[in-house]
Structure formats: C-alpha cells, structure tokens
C-alpha cells in the first residue's frame, strides 16, 4: 500500500500547488479588470500600467498551463519520445538565437561555444524545450551586466551541453531540491522574477526520457553551471 499512498499524496499535493499557482495571477487579473471598470470613460492609454500588468499575468498563466499539461501528460505516459536525426549545429544556433537577442536587450552577454557537429539522435522538440528552460533560467537569474555561456560538444558518443551563468548561484542544500515540482529557492521567491518552479522538473523528466544525466555545479567566483549529458 505504501507506494500507492505516496503517489496518491503526491498527486494531491500537485493539484493543490497547481490550483494555488493559478489563483495568484487570476486574482491580479480580476483586481485590474475591476479597477478599469470603475473608469469607463478613460482611454486605454491612461491605463497602460494596468493593461500591461494584466497581460504579464496572462502570459504567466499560459506558461503555467502548458507546463502543467506537459507534466500531467508525462505522468500518465501519454508523451512518446520521438527520436530523430538532427543536424546539430544549425539546429542549436536556431534554438539559441532568440536568447542572444533577449540577452542584448537586458544588457547581458550570451557566448556560445558549439563544438558539436554532424547528426545526433534525440527528440528535437523535447530537447529544445530542455534548452529553453535552462537558457530562460540562466538569463532570469543573472543580473544585468552578467554573462551566459552555452557550450555543446560530442564526447564518447554523448552529446554534452553546458549552460553557465554568472548569476546569483544556488546554495548546496538547494541543489537537489530545485528539480522538484514547484520548488523555488528563497532567493527567487523573494525577488520579482516570475516563475512557478516547474521548469527544472520538466527538464529532468526530458533528460530521464533520454536516459541522460543533468547536474548542477557552482561557477566561480559566482553563478551556476547546468550540465546535461545525453547518450546517443
Ligand atoms: N541559473 C540559475 N541560477 C540561480 N538559480 C536558479 C537557476 N536555475 C534555477 N534556479 C533556481 O531553481 C528554481 C527552480 O527553477 P525552475 O524549475 O526553472 O522554476 P522557476 O524558474 O519557474 O522558478 C528557481 O526558482 C531558482 O531558485
Ligand atoms: Mg525556470
């Protein structure tokens, strides 16, 4: 009975955390809309702040609902991984390119060191999602003026990615917990970097599906390194 009870409890926790995460943006949206309704004669321009706050929350909810869907589907075994041959270099450049532009706009530097070449076998959609999660974090948790480094190489038939940043870093006791669903470190809960703590649990699931490994290390003097090894 024990494993069944444990999984039941986990499922219950998951639903209640999900509901809680959805409530916060919904409350903000409701408040903003109710406020706007008290000013029926104003122009949109007069309330750009309220409109953009609402839009931000809608965007958060969109990310949240698609992440919840991914996890629900992965739990019920509904996602089949679909490995295909990918020409690694152009594919990586395409995945990383938008993040270079985001980095620029935030006064951060994104360097790449892509030594992987040729055709590699993996689920391109899932691995893109994995890189997006790690790049998004690297940018989000690195202050302006900082830098992010992405490297890729093939080593003994393994595809190895490293995403390195010069951000706030992750304390040792938290390194294990960050892959748990909904877990966010105190530092990120207290700052205003929107997020829900689901990204890395999805990243871990994607890596597991590929029978690979994901690990987190300190960067010196400051920051974090995420390393992913995907076997062929
Ligand atoms: N590159 C990073 N630098 C510092 N902290 C990080 C980094 N990546 C992840 N974290 C920490 O791990 C937590 C979980 O990450 P994630 O699952 O992507 O959730 P989210 O980004 O939505 O909070 C983050 O809240 C943050 O505290
Ligand atoms: Mg994240």
Tab-separated table of C-alpha atoms and ligand atoms in Angstrom:
chain	number	residue	atom	x	y	z
A	1	UNK	CA	0.000	0.000	0.000
A	2	UNK	CA	2.839	2.404	0.831
A	3	UNK	CA	3.880	3.310	-2.737
A	4	UNK	CA	0.235	3.761	-3.710
A	5	UNK	CA	-0.397	6.068	-0.784
A	6	UNK	CA	2.754	8.004	-1.562
A	7	UNK	CA	1.764	8.518	-5.174
A	8	UNK	CA	-1.778	9.478	-4.135
A	9	UNK	CA	-0.368	12.046	-1.740
A	10	UNK	CA	1.968	13.391	-4.423
A	11	UNK	CA	-0.934	13.721	-6.814
A	12	UNK	CA	-2.940	15.615	-4.214
A	13	UNK	CA	-0.032	17.954	-3.492
A	14	UNK	CA	0.419	18.527	-7.197
A	15	UNK	CA	-3.220	19.532	-7.716
A	16	UNK	CA	-3.283	21.835	-4.737
A	17	UNK	CA	0.001	23.510	-5.730
A	18	UNK	CA	-1.279	23.917	-9.279
A	19	UNK	CA	-4.522	25.472	-8.084
A	20	UNK	CA	-2.588	27.813	-5.827
A	21	UNK	CA	-0.283	28.913	-8.655
A	22	UNK	CA	-3.289	29.647	-10.860
A	23	UNK	CA	-5.074	31.643	-8.197
A	24	UNK	CA	-2.372	34.282	-7.866
A	25	UNK	CA	-2.452	35.532	-11.469
A	26	UNK	CA	-6.241	35.227	-11.563
A	27	UNK	CA	-6.551	37.466	-8.508
A	28	UNK	CA	-4.302	40.089	-10.062
A	29	UNK	CA	-6.229	39.999	-13.352
A	30	UNK	CA	-9.565	40.286	-11.549
A	31	UNK	CA	-8.363	43.265	-9.497
A	32	UNK	CA	-7.033	45.096	-12.540
A	33	UNK	CA	-10.217	44.492	-14.532
A	34	UNK	CA	-12.466	45.577	-11.680
A	35	UNK	CA	-10.432	48.743	-11.313
A	36	UNK	CA	-10.655	49.503	-15.047
A	37	UNK	CA	-14.417	49.067	-14.923
A	38	UNK	CA	-14.596	51.931	-12.464
A	39	UNK	CA	-13.134	54.236	-15.200
A	40	UNK	CA	-15.339	53.555	-18.205
A	41	UNK	CA	-14.609	56.899	-19.847
A	42	UNK	CA	-10.825	56.772	-19.712
A	43	UNK	CA	-8.615	55.899	-22.648
A	44	UNK	CA	-6.574	52.697	-22.823
A	45	UNK	CA	-3.530	54.969	-22.904
A	46	UNK	CA	-4.382	56.295	-19.436
A	47	UNK	CA	-4.116	52.794	-18.023
A	48	UNK	CA	-1.192	51.257	-19.831
A	49	UNK	CA	0.178	50.010	-16.497
A	50	UNK	CA	-2.965	48.070	-15.589
A	51	UNK	CA	-3.234	46.635	-19.088
A	52	UNK	CA	0.370	45.539	-19.187
A	53	UNK	CA	0.186	44.037	-15.674
A	54	UNK	CA	-2.824	42.022	-16.801
A	55	UNK	CA	-1.040	40.900	-19.933
A	56	UNK	CA	2.000	39.799	-17.904
A	57	UNK	CA	-0.198	37.668	-15.695
A	58	UNK	CA	-1.950	36.167	-18.700
A	59	UNK	CA	1.461	35.247	-20.104
A	60	UNK	CA	2.426	33.600	-16.799
A	61	UNK	CA	-0.780	31.610	-16.837
A	62	UNK	CA	-0.149	30.496	-20.378
A	63	UNK	CA	3.318	29.191	-19.497
A	64	UNK	CA	1.973	27.623	-16.322
A	65	UNK	CA	-0.871	25.822	-18.046
A	66	UNK	CA	1.336	24.425	-20.779
A	67	UNK	CA	3.864	23.238	-18.169
A	68	UNK	CA	1.104	21.614	-16.121
A	69	UNK	CA	-0.155	19.898	-19.245
A	70	UNK	CA	3.322	18.571	-20.047
A	71	UNK	CA	3.689	17.161	-16.532
A	72	UNK	CA	0.204	15.647	-16.495
A	73	UNK	CA	0.861	14.007	-19.852
A	74	UNK	CA	4.252	12.749	-18.753
A	75	UNK	CA	2.739	11.279	-15.560
A	76	UNK	CA	0.178	9.327	-17.483
A	77	UNK	CA	2.749	8.128	-20.015
A	78	UNK	CA	0.999	9.954	-22.825
A	79	UNK	CA	4.103	11.522	-24.324
A	80	UNK	CA	6.048	9.206	-26.571
A	81	UNK	CA	9.560	10.303	-27.155
A	82	UNK	CA	10.232	10.611	-30.799
A	83	UNK	CA	13.945	10.445	-31.565
A	84	UNK	CA	15.128	11.730	-34.877
A	85	UNK	CA	18.401	12.572	-36.571
A	86	UNK	CA	19.219	16.221	-36.078
A	87	UNK	CA	21.950	18.196	-37.791
A	88	UNK	CA	23.188	19.547	-34.518
A	89	UNK	CA	24.994	22.773	-35.361
A	90	UNK	CA	22.322	24.676	-37.333
A	91	UNK	CA	19.647	23.305	-35.033
A	92	UNK	CA	21.425	24.630	-31.929
A	93	UNK	CA	22.062	28.013	-33.491
A	94	UNK	CA	18.372	28.344	-34.223
A	95	UNK	CA	17.362	27.385	-30.673
A	96	UNK	CA	19.859	29.748	-29.061
A	97	UNK	CA	19.493	32.766	-31.373
A	98	UNK	CA	16.434	34.406	-29.740
A	99	UNK	CA	18.172	34.225	-26.365
A	100	UNK	CA	21.093	36.214	-27.747
A	101	UNK	CA	18.638	38.965	-28.626
A	102	UNK	CA	16.984	38.818	-25.200
A	103	UNK	CA	20.423	38.944	-23.555
A	104	UNK	CA	21.340	42.033	-25.607
A	105	UNK	CA	18.156	43.798	-24.623
A	106	UNK	CA	18.892	43.082	-20.951
A	107	UNK	CA	22.491	44.210	-21.149
A	108	UNK	CA	23.847	40.680	-20.688
A	109	UNK	CA	26.274	38.796	-22.865
A	110	UNK	CA	25.495	35.403	-24.332
A	111	UNK	CA	28.505	33.493	-25.645
A	112	UNK	CA	28.351	30.205	-27.453
A	113	UNK	CA	30.957	27.548	-27.938
A	114	UNK	CA	29.375	24.981	-30.197
A	115	UNK	CA	31.798	22.203	-30.996
A	116	UNK	CA	29.183	19.543	-31.688
A	117	UNK	CA	28.860	18.701	-35.353
A	118	UNK	CA	27.129	16.148	-37.516
A	119	UNK	CA	23.956	14.222	-36.950
A	120	UNK	CA	22.757	13.359	-33.479
A	121	UNK	CA	19.757	11.328	-32.386
A	122	UNK	CA	17.250	12.839	-29.976
A	123	UNK	CA	13.712	14.141	-29.645
A	124	UNK	CA	14.191	17.601	-31.120
A	125	UNK	CA	11.027	19.100	-29.622
A	126	UNK	CA	11.775	17.896	-26.109
A	127	UNK	CA	15.456	18.799	-26.195
A	128	UNK	CA	14.559	22.250	-27.488
A	129	UNK	CA	12.198	22.596	-24.536
A	130	UNK	CA	15.002	21.480	-22.214
A	131	UNK	CA	17.438	24.080	-23.568
A	132	UNK	CA	14.780	26.791	-23.432
A	133	UNK	CA	14.155	26.026	-19.732
A	134	UNK	CA	17.877	26.211	-18.911
A	135	UNK	CA	18.539	29.323	-21.000
A	136	UNK	CA	15.489	31.039	-19.597
A	137	UNK	CA	16.740	30.394	-16.062
A	138	UNK	CA	20.304	31.437	-16.856
A	139	UNK	CA	19.022	34.779	-18.143
A	140	UNK	CA	16.419	35.244	-15.458
A	141	UNK	CA	18.762	34.585	-12.544
A	142	UNK	CA	21.686	36.616	-13.888
A	143	UNK	CA	21.634	40.347	-13.234
A	144	UNK	CA	22.244	42.881	-15.943
A	145	UNK	CA	25.951	43.157	-16.802
A	146	UNK	CA	26.389	39.395	-16.338
A	147	UNK	CA	27.134	36.744	-18.887
A	148	UNK	CA	25.856	33.365	-20.031
A	149	UNK	CA	27.887	30.736	-21.807
A	150	UNK	CA	26.430	27.870	-23.797
A	151	UNK	CA	28.657	25.059	-24.930
A	152	UNK	CA	27.926	21.846	-26.767
A	153	UNK	CA	30.222	19.003	-27.702
A	154	UNK	CA	30.124	15.313	-28.532
A	155	UNK	CA	32.183	13.265	-26.134
A	156	UNK	CA	32.404	9.457	-26.384
A	157	UNK	CA	29.166	9.382	-28.318
A	158	UNK	CA	27.430	11.510	-25.693
A	159	UNK	CA	26.017	14.902	-26.517
A	160	UNK	CA	27.121	17.258	-23.734
A	161	UNK	CA	25.613	20.685	-23.069
A	162	UNK	CA	26.797	23.193	-20.525
A	163	UNK	CA	24.885	26.327	-19.656
A	164	UNK	CA	26.939	28.561	-17.442
A	165	UNK	CA	25.933	31.860	-15.885
A	166	UNK	CA	27.392	34.500	-13.594
A	167	UNK	CA	24.176	34.967	-11.613
A	168	UNK	CA	23.174	34.501	-8.021
A	169	UNK	CA	24.174	30.831	-7.797
A	170	UNK	CA	22.406	28.007	-5.951
A	171	UNK	CA	23.359	27.009	-2.386
A	172	UNK	CA	24.445	23.393	-1.867
A	173	UNK	CA	21.401	22.233	0.157
A	174	UNK	CA	19.131	23.574	-2.573
A	175	UNK	CA	20.884	21.896	-5.472
A	176	UNK	CA	18.866	18.686	-5.047
A	177	UNK	CA	15.533	20.342	-4.427
A	178	UNK	CA	15.442	22.587	-7.485
A	179	UNK	CA	14.371	19.627	-9.643
A	180	UNK	CA	11.257	19.091	-7.506
A	181	UNK	CA	7.943	20.340	-8.817
A	182	UNK	CA	7.086	23.857	-7.670
A	183	UNK	CA	10.340	24.249	-5.760
A	184	UNK	CA	11.898	27.713	-5.895
A	185	UNK	CA	14.801	28.873	-3.734
A	186	UNK	CA	14.135	31.557	-1.133
A	187	UNK	CA	16.186	33.999	-3.168
A	188	UNK	CA	13.936	33.618	-6.193
A	189	UNK	CA	10.696	33.530	-4.212
A	190	UNK	CA	11.618	36.841	-2.619
A	191	UNK	CA	12.663	38.550	-5.797
A	192	UNK	CA	10.326	39.551	-8.566
A	193	UNK	CA	11.420	37.028	-11.157
A	194	UNK	CA	8.106	35.465	-12.109
A	195	UNK	CA	8.171	31.690	-12.186
A	196	UNK	CA	6.466	28.682	-10.760
A	197	UNK	CA	9.203	26.168	-10.076
A	198	UNK	CA	8.108	23.701	-12.761
A	199	UNK	CA	10.789	24.308	-15.399
A	200	UNK	CA	13.536	22.152	-13.947
A	201	UNK	CA	11.191	19.282	-13.096
A	202	UNK	CA	10.252	19.166	-16.780
A	203	UNK	CA	13.932	19.460	-17.741
A	204	UNK	CA	14.739	16.476	-15.504
A	205	UNK	CA	11.918	14.434	-16.996
A	206	UNK	CA	13.142	15.159	-20.556
A	207	UNK	CA	16.678	14.116	-19.635
A	208	UNK	CA	15.415	10.930	-17.933
A	209	UNK	CA	13.375	10.031	-21.009
A	210	UNK	CA	16.630	10.168	-22.972
A	211	UNK	CA	18.439	8.086	-20.306
A	212	UNK	CA	20.758	11.016	-19.786
A	213	UNK	CA	22.030	12.976	-16.814
A	214	UNK	CA	21.528	16.538	-15.629
A	215	UNK	CA	23.652	18.052	-12.890
A	216	UNK	CA	24.182	21.430	-11.307
A	217	UNK	CA	27.518	22.916	-10.203
A	218	UNK	CA	28.908	26.182	-8.887
A	219	UNK	CA	30.500	28.589	-11.284
A	220	UNK	CA	33.425	30.609	-9.854
A	221	UNK	CA	33.510	33.209	-8.473
A	222	UNK	CA	29.751	33.339	-8.830
A	223	UNK	CA	26.937	31.697	-10.745
A	224	UNK	CA	25.697	28.314	-11.788
A	225	UNK	CA	26.566	25.645	-14.339
A	226	UNK	CA	23.956	23.190	-15.609
A	227	UNK	CA	25.422	20.182	-17.356
A	228	UNK	CA	23.383	17.793	-19.492
A	229	UNK	CA	24.709	14.546	-20.925
A	230	UNK	CA	22.558	12.757	-23.493
A	231	UNK	CA	23.721	9.353	-24.702
A	232	UNK	CA	23.317	8.533	-28.366
B	1	LIG	N1	20.628	29.514	-13.409
B	1	LIG	C1	20.123	29.611	-12.176
B	1	LIG	N2	20.709	30.425	-11.238
B	1	LIG	C2	20.207	30.527	-10.000
B	1	LIG	N3	19.120	29.868	-9.550
B	1	LIG	C3	18.495	29.042	-10.422
B	1	LIG	C4	18.957	28.868	-11.760
B	1	LIG	N4	18.142	27.980	-12.380
B	1	LIG	C5	17.215	27.630	-11.468
B	1	LIG	N5	17.417	28.250	-10.290
B	1	LIG	C6	16.620	28.087	-9.059
B	1	LIG	O1	15.852	26.894	-9.179
B	1	LIG	C7	14.466	27.192	-9.039
B	1	LIG	C8	13.640	26.262	-9.909
B	1	LIG	O2	13.832	26.564	-11.282
B	1	LIG	P1	12.631	26.309	-12.294
B	1	LIG	O3	12.137	24.928	-12.041
B	1	LIG	O4	13.058	26.669	-13.661
B	1	LIG	O5	11.495	27.291	-11.765
B	1	LIG	P2	11.269	28.880	-11.962
B	1	LIG	O6	12.346	29.414	-12.836
B	1	LIG	O7	9.916	28.971	-12.562
B	1	LIG	O8	11.306	29.425	-10.562
B	1	LIG	C9	14.336	28.662	-9.386
B	1	LIG	O9	13.230	29.250	-8.754
B	1	LIG	C10	15.638	29.227	-8.849
B	1	LIG	O10	15.505	29.446	-7.452
B	2	LIG	MG1	12.608	28.486	-14.716
